[in-house]
PDB file of C-alpha atoms in Angstrom:
ATOM      1  CA  VAL V  82      40.668 -55.151  45.764  1.00 72.00           C
ATOM      2  CA  SER V  83      42.538 -57.351  48.125  1.00 77.00           C
ATOM      3  CA  GLN V  84      45.908 -58.753  49.070  1.00 79.00           C
ATOM      4  CA  SER V  85      46.239 -62.456  50.154  1.00 79.00           C
ATOM      5  CA  ARG V  86      49.088 -64.850  51.090  1.00 81.00           C
ATOM      6  CA  TYR V  87      49.540 -68.314  49.741  1.00 77.00           C
ATOM      7  CA  LEU V  88      51.915 -71.211  50.125  1.00 76.00           C
ATOM      8  CA  HIS V  89      53.767 -71.804  46.824  1.00 77.00           C
ATOM      9  CA  ALA V  90      54.295 -75.462  45.550  1.00 81.00           C
ATOM     10  CA  SER V  91      57.845 -74.711  46.450  1.00 83.00           C
ATOM     11  CA  GLY V  92      56.893 -74.169  50.162  1.00 83.00           C
ATOM     12  CA  GLU V  93      57.527 -70.315  49.786  1.00 87.00           C
ATOM     13  CA  ASN V  94      55.045 -67.935  51.169  1.00 87.00           C
ATOM     14  CA  ARG V  95      53.731 -65.489  48.224  1.00 88.00           C
ATOM     15  CA  ILE V  96      51.762 -62.278  48.343  1.00 87.00           C
ATOM     16  CA  LEU V  97      49.088 -61.857  45.763  1.00 87.00           C
ATOM     17  CA  PHE V  98      47.186 -58.814  44.762  1.00 87.00           C
ATOM     18  CA  ASP V  99      43.638 -59.378  43.618  1.00 88.00           C
ATOM     19  CA  GLN V 100      41.421 -57.065  41.822  1.00 89.00           C
ATOM     20  CA  THR V 101      38.000 -58.221  40.785  1.00 88.00           C
ATOM     21  CA  GLU V 102      35.460 -56.279  38.833  1.00 90.00           C
ATOM     22  CA  ILE V 103      31.839 -57.556  38.305  1.00 90.00           C
ATOM     23  CA  GLN V 104      29.712 -56.130  35.399  1.00 90.00           C
ATOM     24  CA  LYS V 105      25.957 -56.482  35.889  1.00 90.00           C
ATOM     25  CA  GLU V 106      22.842 -55.725  33.883  1.00 90.00           C
ATOM     26  CA  LEU V 107      20.278 -53.191  35.224  1.00 89.00           C
ATOM     27  CA  ASP V 108      18.252 -56.210  36.480  1.00 91.00           C
ATOM     28  CA  GLY V 109      21.353 -57.401  38.444  1.00 89.00           C
ATOM     29  CA  ARG V 110      22.316 -60.176  36.239  1.00 91.00           C
ATOM     30  CA  VAL V 111      26.146 -60.747  36.423  1.00 88.00           C
ATOM     31  CA  VAL V 112      27.417 -60.524  32.409  1.00 88.00           C
ATOM     32  CA  ALA V 113      31.058 -60.403  33.129  1.00 91.00           C
ATOM     33  CA  VAL V 114      33.655 -60.975  35.571  1.00 89.00           C
ATOM     34  CA  ARG V 115      37.251 -59.473  35.326  1.00 89.00           C
ATOM     35  CA  ALA V 116      39.826 -60.424  37.724  1.00 88.00           C
ATOM     36  CA  VAL V 117      43.558 -59.371  37.810  1.00 88.00           C
ATOM     37  CA  ILE V 118      45.825 -61.470  40.128  1.00 87.00           C
ATOM     38  CA  GLN V 119      49.354 -60.298  40.503  1.00 89.00           C
ATOM     39  CA  ASP V 120      52.109 -61.790  42.574  1.00 88.00           C
ATOM     40  CA  VAL V 121      53.763 -58.813  44.520  1.00 88.00           C
ATOM     41  CA  THR V 122      55.967 -60.717  46.705  1.00 87.00           C
ATOM     42  CA  GLU V 123      59.204 -59.150  45.459  1.00 90.00           C
ATOM     43  CA  ALA V 124      57.801 -55.703  45.415  1.00 89.00           C
ATOM     44  CA  ARG V 125      56.689 -55.925  49.054  1.00 89.00           C
ATOM     45  CA  GLN V 126      59.952 -57.431  50.099  1.00 89.00           C
ATOM     46  CA  ALA V 127      61.870 -54.666  48.381  1.00 92.00           C
ATOM     47  CA  GLN V 128      59.500 -52.028  50.171  1.00 92.00           C
ATOM     48  CA  GLN V 129      59.983 -53.782  53.491  1.00 92.00           C
ATOM     49  CA  LEU V 130      63.982 -53.648  52.919  1.00 93.00           C
ATOM     50  CA  LEU V 131      63.697 -49.907  52.099  1.00 93.00           C
ATOM     51  CA  GLU V 132      61.556 -49.203  55.165  1.00 93.00           C
ATOM     52  CA  ALA V 133      64.141 -51.055  57.498  1.00 93.00           C
ATOM     53  CA  GLN V 134      67.069 -49.205  55.792  1.00 92.00           C
ATOM     54  CA  ARG V 135      65.049 -45.818  56.367  1.00 87.00           C
ATOM     55  CA  LYS V 136      64.648 -46.601  59.966  1.00 90.00           C
ATOM     56  CA  PHE V 137      68.150 -47.729  60.375  1.00 90.00           C
ATOM     57  CA  ASN V 138      69.576 -44.503  58.761  1.00 85.00           C
ATOM     58  CA  GLU V 139      67.066 -42.457  60.864  1.00 84.00           C
ATOM     59  CA  GLU V 140      68.181 -44.093  64.098  1.00 88.00           C
ATOM     60  CA  ILE V 141      71.996 -43.501  63.184  1.00 88.00           C
ATOM     61  CA  LEU V 142      71.276 -39.636  62.572  1.00 85.00           C
ATOM     62  CA  ASP V 143      69.074 -39.498  65.650  1.00 86.00           C
ATOM     63  CA  ASN V 144      71.735 -40.609  67.940  1.00 86.00           C
ATOM     64  CA  LEU V 145      74.628 -38.558  66.627  1.00 86.00           C
ATOM     65  CA  PRO V 146      75.632 -36.065  69.266  1.00 86.00           C
ATOM     66  CA  SER V 147      76.033 -33.439  66.465  1.00 90.00           C
ATOM     67  CA  GLU V 148      73.182 -31.349  65.169  1.00 91.00           C
ATOM     68  CA  VAL V 149      71.919 -32.585  61.720  1.00 93.00           C
ATOM     69  CA  ILE V 150      69.392 -30.688  59.612  1.00 93.00           C
ATOM     70  CA  VAL V 151      68.871 -31.634  55.929  1.00 94.00           C
ATOM     71  CA  LEU V 152      67.044 -29.007  53.654  1.00 95.00           C
ATOM     72  CA  ASP V 153      65.746 -29.612  50.322  1.00 95.00           C
ATOM     73  CA  HIS V 154      66.704 -27.302  47.486  1.00 94.00           C
ATOM     74  CA  GLN V 155      64.191 -24.537  48.483  1.00 93.00           C
ATOM     75  CA  PHE V 156      65.705 -24.707  51.979  1.00 94.00           C
ATOM     76  CA  ASN V 157      62.666 -26.568  53.474  1.00 95.00           C
ATOM     77  CA  ILE V 158      63.477 -28.776  56.300  1.00 94.00           C
ATOM     78  CA  VAL V 159      63.528 -32.383  55.482  1.00 94.00           C
ATOM     79  CA  LEU V 160      64.895 -33.946  58.391  1.00 91.00           C
ATOM     80  CA  LEU V 161      66.084 -32.684  61.929  1.00 91.00           C
ATOM     81  CA  ASN V 162      67.774 -35.068  64.418  1.00 92.00           C
ATOM     82  CA  LYS V 163      67.387 -35.047  68.053  1.00 92.00           C
ATOM     83  CA  ALA V 164      70.474 -33.200  68.555  1.00 90.00           C
ATOM     84  CA  ALA V 165      68.849 -30.428  66.536  1.00 89.00           C
ATOM     85  CA  GLU V 166      65.565 -30.610  68.178  1.00 89.00           C
ATOM     86  CA  PRO V 167      65.052 -32.821  71.006  1.00 90.00           C
ATOM     87  CA  ASP V 168      61.182 -32.713  71.032  1.00 91.00           C
ATOM     88  CA  PRO V 169      59.668 -35.446  68.575  1.00 90.00           C
ATOM     89  CA  SER V 170      56.432 -33.488  68.107  1.00 93.00           C
ATOM     90  CA  ARG V 171      58.337 -30.326  67.497  1.00 91.00           C
ATOM     91  CA  ARG V 172      60.696 -32.026  65.005  1.00 90.00           C
ATOM     92  CA  LYS V 173      57.545 -33.299  62.996  1.00 92.00           C
ATOM     93  CA  GLU V 174      55.910 -29.925  63.045  1.00 92.00           C
ATOM     94  CA  LEU V 175      59.145 -28.261  61.598  1.00 92.00           C
ATOM     95  CA  THR V 176      59.361 -30.919  58.877  1.00 92.00           C
ATOM     96  CA  GLY V 177      58.273 -29.240  55.664  1.00 93.00           C
ATOM     97  CA  CYS V 178      58.611 -25.766  57.015  1.00 92.00           C
ATOM     98  CA  TYR V 179      61.063 -23.362  55.821  1.00 92.00           C
ATOM     99  CA  PHE V 180      64.384 -22.973  57.479  1.00 90.00           C
ATOM    100  CA  GLU V 181      63.482 -19.797  59.102  1.00 88.00           C
ATOM    101  CA  SER V 182      60.866 -21.501  61.258  1.00 86.00           C
ATOM    102  CA  TYR V 183      63.879 -23.483  62.964  1.00 84.00           C
ATOM    103  CA  CYS V 184      65.771 -20.138  63.354  1.00 84.00           C
ATOM    104  CA  ASP V 185      62.688 -18.720  64.864  1.00 83.00           C
ATOM    105  CA  ALA V 186      62.161 -21.665  67.284  1.00 78.00           C
ATOM    106  CA  ALA V 187      65.921 -21.225  68.202  1.00 76.00           C
ATOM    107  CA  GLY V 188      65.295 -17.675  68.852  1.00 77.00           C
ATOM    108  CA  LEU V 189      68.005 -16.281  66.244  1.00 79.00           C
ATOM    109  CA  SER V 190      67.901 -12.812  65.337  1.00 82.00           C
ATOM    110  CA  ASN V 191      66.815 -11.610  61.750  1.00 88.00           C
ATOM    111  CA  ALA V 192      70.651 -10.666  61.320  1.00 88.00           C
ATOM    112  CA  SER V 193      71.639 -14.180  62.190  1.00 86.00           C
ATOM    113  CA  LYS V 194      68.816 -15.763  59.898  1.00 87.00           C
ATOM    114  CA  LYS V 195      69.872 -13.584  57.086  1.00 90.00           C
ATOM    115  CA  ASP V 196      73.580 -14.382  57.620  1.00 90.00           C
ATOM    116  CA  LYS V 197      72.797 -18.233  57.498  1.00 88.00           C
ATOM    117  CA  LEU V 198      70.732 -18.126  54.470  1.00 89.00           C
ATOM    118  CA  GLU V 199      73.316 -16.243  52.594  1.00 92.00           C
ATOM    119  CA  LYS V 200      75.772 -18.849  53.716  1.00 92.00           C
ATOM    120  CA  PHE V 201      73.493 -21.598  52.395  1.00 91.00           C
ATOM    121  CA  THR V 202      72.917 -19.679  49.219  1.00 92.00           C
ATOM    122  CA  SER V 203      76.662 -19.320  48.584  1.00 93.00           C
ATOM    123  CA  SER V 204      77.346 -22.969  49.264  1.00 94.00           C
ATOM    124  CA  ALA V 205      74.716 -23.990  46.648  1.00 93.00           C
ATOM    125  CA  GLU V 206      75.700 -21.413  44.101  1.00 93.00           C
ATOM    126  CA  ASN V 207      79.380 -22.192  44.406  1.00 93.00           C
ATOM    127  CA  LYS V 208      78.793 -26.038  44.845  1.00 94.00           C
ATOM    128  CA  GLN V 209      81.106 -26.051  47.931  1.00 95.00           C
ATOM    129  CA  SER V 210      80.940 -26.568  51.622  1.00 95.00           C
ATOM    130  CA  VAL V 211      80.891 -23.644  54.046  1.00 94.00           C
ATOM    131  CA  SER V 212      81.898 -23.528  57.624  1.00 93.00           C
ATOM    132  CA  TRP V 213      81.877 -20.938  60.424  1.00 90.00           C
ATOM    133  CA  LEU V 214      81.969 -20.688  64.072  1.00 88.00           C
ATOM    134  CA  ASP V 215      78.765 -19.361  65.884  1.00 84.00           C
ATOM    135  CA  GLU V 216      79.382 -17.784  69.288  1.00 82.00           C
ATOM    136  CA  LEU V 217      76.162 -18.069  71.202  1.00 77.00           C
ATOM    137  CA  THR V 218      75.098 -16.557  74.528  1.00 77.00           C
ATOM    138  CA  ASP V 219      72.077 -18.138  76.430  1.00 71.00           C
ATOM    139  CA  GLY V 220      69.776 -16.263  78.839  1.00 73.00           C
ATOM    140  CA  SER V 221      72.134 -16.672  81.681  1.00 81.00           C
ATOM    141  CA  GLY V 222      75.100 -15.302  80.050  1.00 79.00           C
ATOM    142  CA  SER V 223      76.740 -18.718  79.273  1.00 81.00           C
ATOM    143  CA  ARG V 224      78.665 -18.797  75.873  1.00 82.00           C
ATOM    144  CA  ARG V 225      78.684 -21.869  73.610  1.00 83.00           C
ATOM    145  CA  PHE V 226      80.854 -22.096  70.441  1.00 85.00           C
ATOM    146  CA  VAL V 227      79.495 -24.152  67.635  1.00 87.00           C
ATOM    147  CA  LEU V 228      81.307 -25.048  64.514  1.00 91.00           C
ATOM    148  CA  ARG V 229      78.535 -25.059  61.833  1.00 91.00           C
ATOM    149  CA  ASN V 230      79.060 -26.817  58.377  1.00 94.00           C
ATOM    150  CA  VAL V 231      76.789 -26.854  55.455  1.00 95.00           C
ATOM    151  CA  PHE V 232      77.341 -28.632  52.233  1.00 94.00           C
ATOM    152  CA  PRO V 233      75.209 -28.953  48.930  1.00 96.00           C
ATOM    153  CA  TYR V 234      74.305 -32.332  47.555  1.00 96.00           C
ATOM    154  CA  PHE V 235      73.582 -32.473  43.781  1.00 96.00           C
ATOM    155  CA  GLU V 236      71.899 -34.988  41.531  1.00 94.00           C
ATOM    156  CA  GLY V 237      73.375 -34.201  38.299  1.00 92.00           C
ATOM    157  CA  SER V 238      73.431 -30.517  38.122  1.00 92.00           C
ATOM    158  CA  HIS V 239      70.440 -29.901  40.312  1.00 94.00           C
ATOM    159  CA  LEU V 240      70.646 -29.077  43.972  1.00 95.00           C
ATOM    160  CA  LYS V 241      68.880 -32.002  45.712  1.00 96.00           C
ATOM    161  CA  TYR V 242      69.646 -31.048  49.512  1.00 96.00           C
ATOM    162  CA  MET V 243      71.551 -28.973  51.722  1.00 95.00           C
ATOM    163  CA  ILE V 244      72.994 -31.046  54.628  1.00 94.00           C
ATOM    164  CA  CYS V 245      73.831 -28.953  57.838  1.00 93.00           C
ATOM    165  CA  TYR V 246      75.595 -30.119  60.822  1.00 93.00           C
ATOM    166  CA  ALA V 247      77.022 -28.744  63.987  1.00 92.00           C
ATOM    167  CA  ILE V 248      79.499 -29.679  66.379  1.00 90.00           C
ATOM    168  CA  ASP V 249      79.665 -27.948  69.918  1.00 88.00           C
ATOM    169  CA  LEU V 250      83.174 -26.840  70.531  1.00 88.00           C
ATOM    170  CA  THR V 251      82.578 -25.002  73.707  1.00 86.00           C
ATOM    171  CA  ASP V 252      84.845 -27.079  75.856  1.00 83.00           C
ATOM    172  CA  ARG V 253      87.757 -26.911  73.436  1.00 84.00           C
ATOM    173  CA  ARG V 254      87.268 -23.114  72.703  1.00 79.00           C
ATOM    174  CA  GLN V 255      87.048 -22.420  76.671  1.00 79.00           C
ATOM    175  CA  MET V 256      90.390 -24.251  77.043  1.00 86.00           C
ATOM    176  CA  GLU V 257      91.875 -22.180  74.274  1.00 84.00           C
ATOM    177  CA  LEU V 258      90.519 -19.049  75.741  1.00 83.00           C
ATOM    178  CA  ASP V 259      91.809 -20.024  79.095  1.00 84.00           C
ATOM    179  CA  LEU V 260      95.208 -20.827  77.831  1.00 88.00           C
ATOM    180  CA  GLU V 261      95.526 -17.450  75.866  1.00 86.00           C
ATOM    181  CA  SER V 262      94.603 -15.882  79.305  1.00 86.00           C
ATOM    182  CA  ALA V 263      97.268 -17.774  81.219  1.00 87.00           C
ATOM    183  CA  LEU V 264      99.848 -16.880  78.425  1.00 87.00           C
ATOM    184  CA  HIS V 265      99.093 -13.320  78.575  1.00 83.00           C
ATOM    185  CA  GLN V 266      99.212 -13.389  82.608  1.00 84.00           C
ATOM    186  CA  THR V 267     102.588 -15.135  82.373  1.00 84.00           C
ATOM    187  CA  ARG V 268     103.987 -12.498  79.842  1.00 81.00           C
ATOM    188  CA  ILE V 269     102.595  -9.750  82.099  1.00 81.00           C
ATOM    189  CA  TYR V 270     104.305 -11.388  85.095  1.00 78.00           C
ATOM    190  CA  LEU V 271     107.601 -11.981  83.215  1.00 79.00           C
ATOM    191  CA  SER V 272     107.761  -8.225  82.017  1.00 71.00           C
TER     192      SER V 272
END
């Protein structure tokens, strides 16, 4: 089995796939040679185009500032972008794992994991997107507000993917809280 390139009479480079089988007698004499030669140029070009498109799509997803996680129909991780998991080796390690592995890596409680899985299941069963606001507190006591969205992607009537993305609204939410506090202080002052 081999692959080779040749220059067609038209001046175009072509790719040939060659598979040769030699049949010998017990004494080593060649009694038959079968060869299959196939021009695979278009197939290779299509494969290269698909690979280039895949890399382009991954580049877009990896450079979004929002977390993007794609799960398969059984909630196994198909894709994590850089915002969801900055460490490339960790992203690779988590790909193919059940979603709870990502939750464990993020330090989520069992109640939080259960809540997320219920939302995913509800979204898939109702064939509708689901959104919610998470209030997260890190070890130093800092609060983050993250808007999470999940929507099911169906092929025909079969769930193919769950697409999850998150937008950090901490700055906006903090401004709202500051405004509410200022309004409350103003009401007290005016009373």
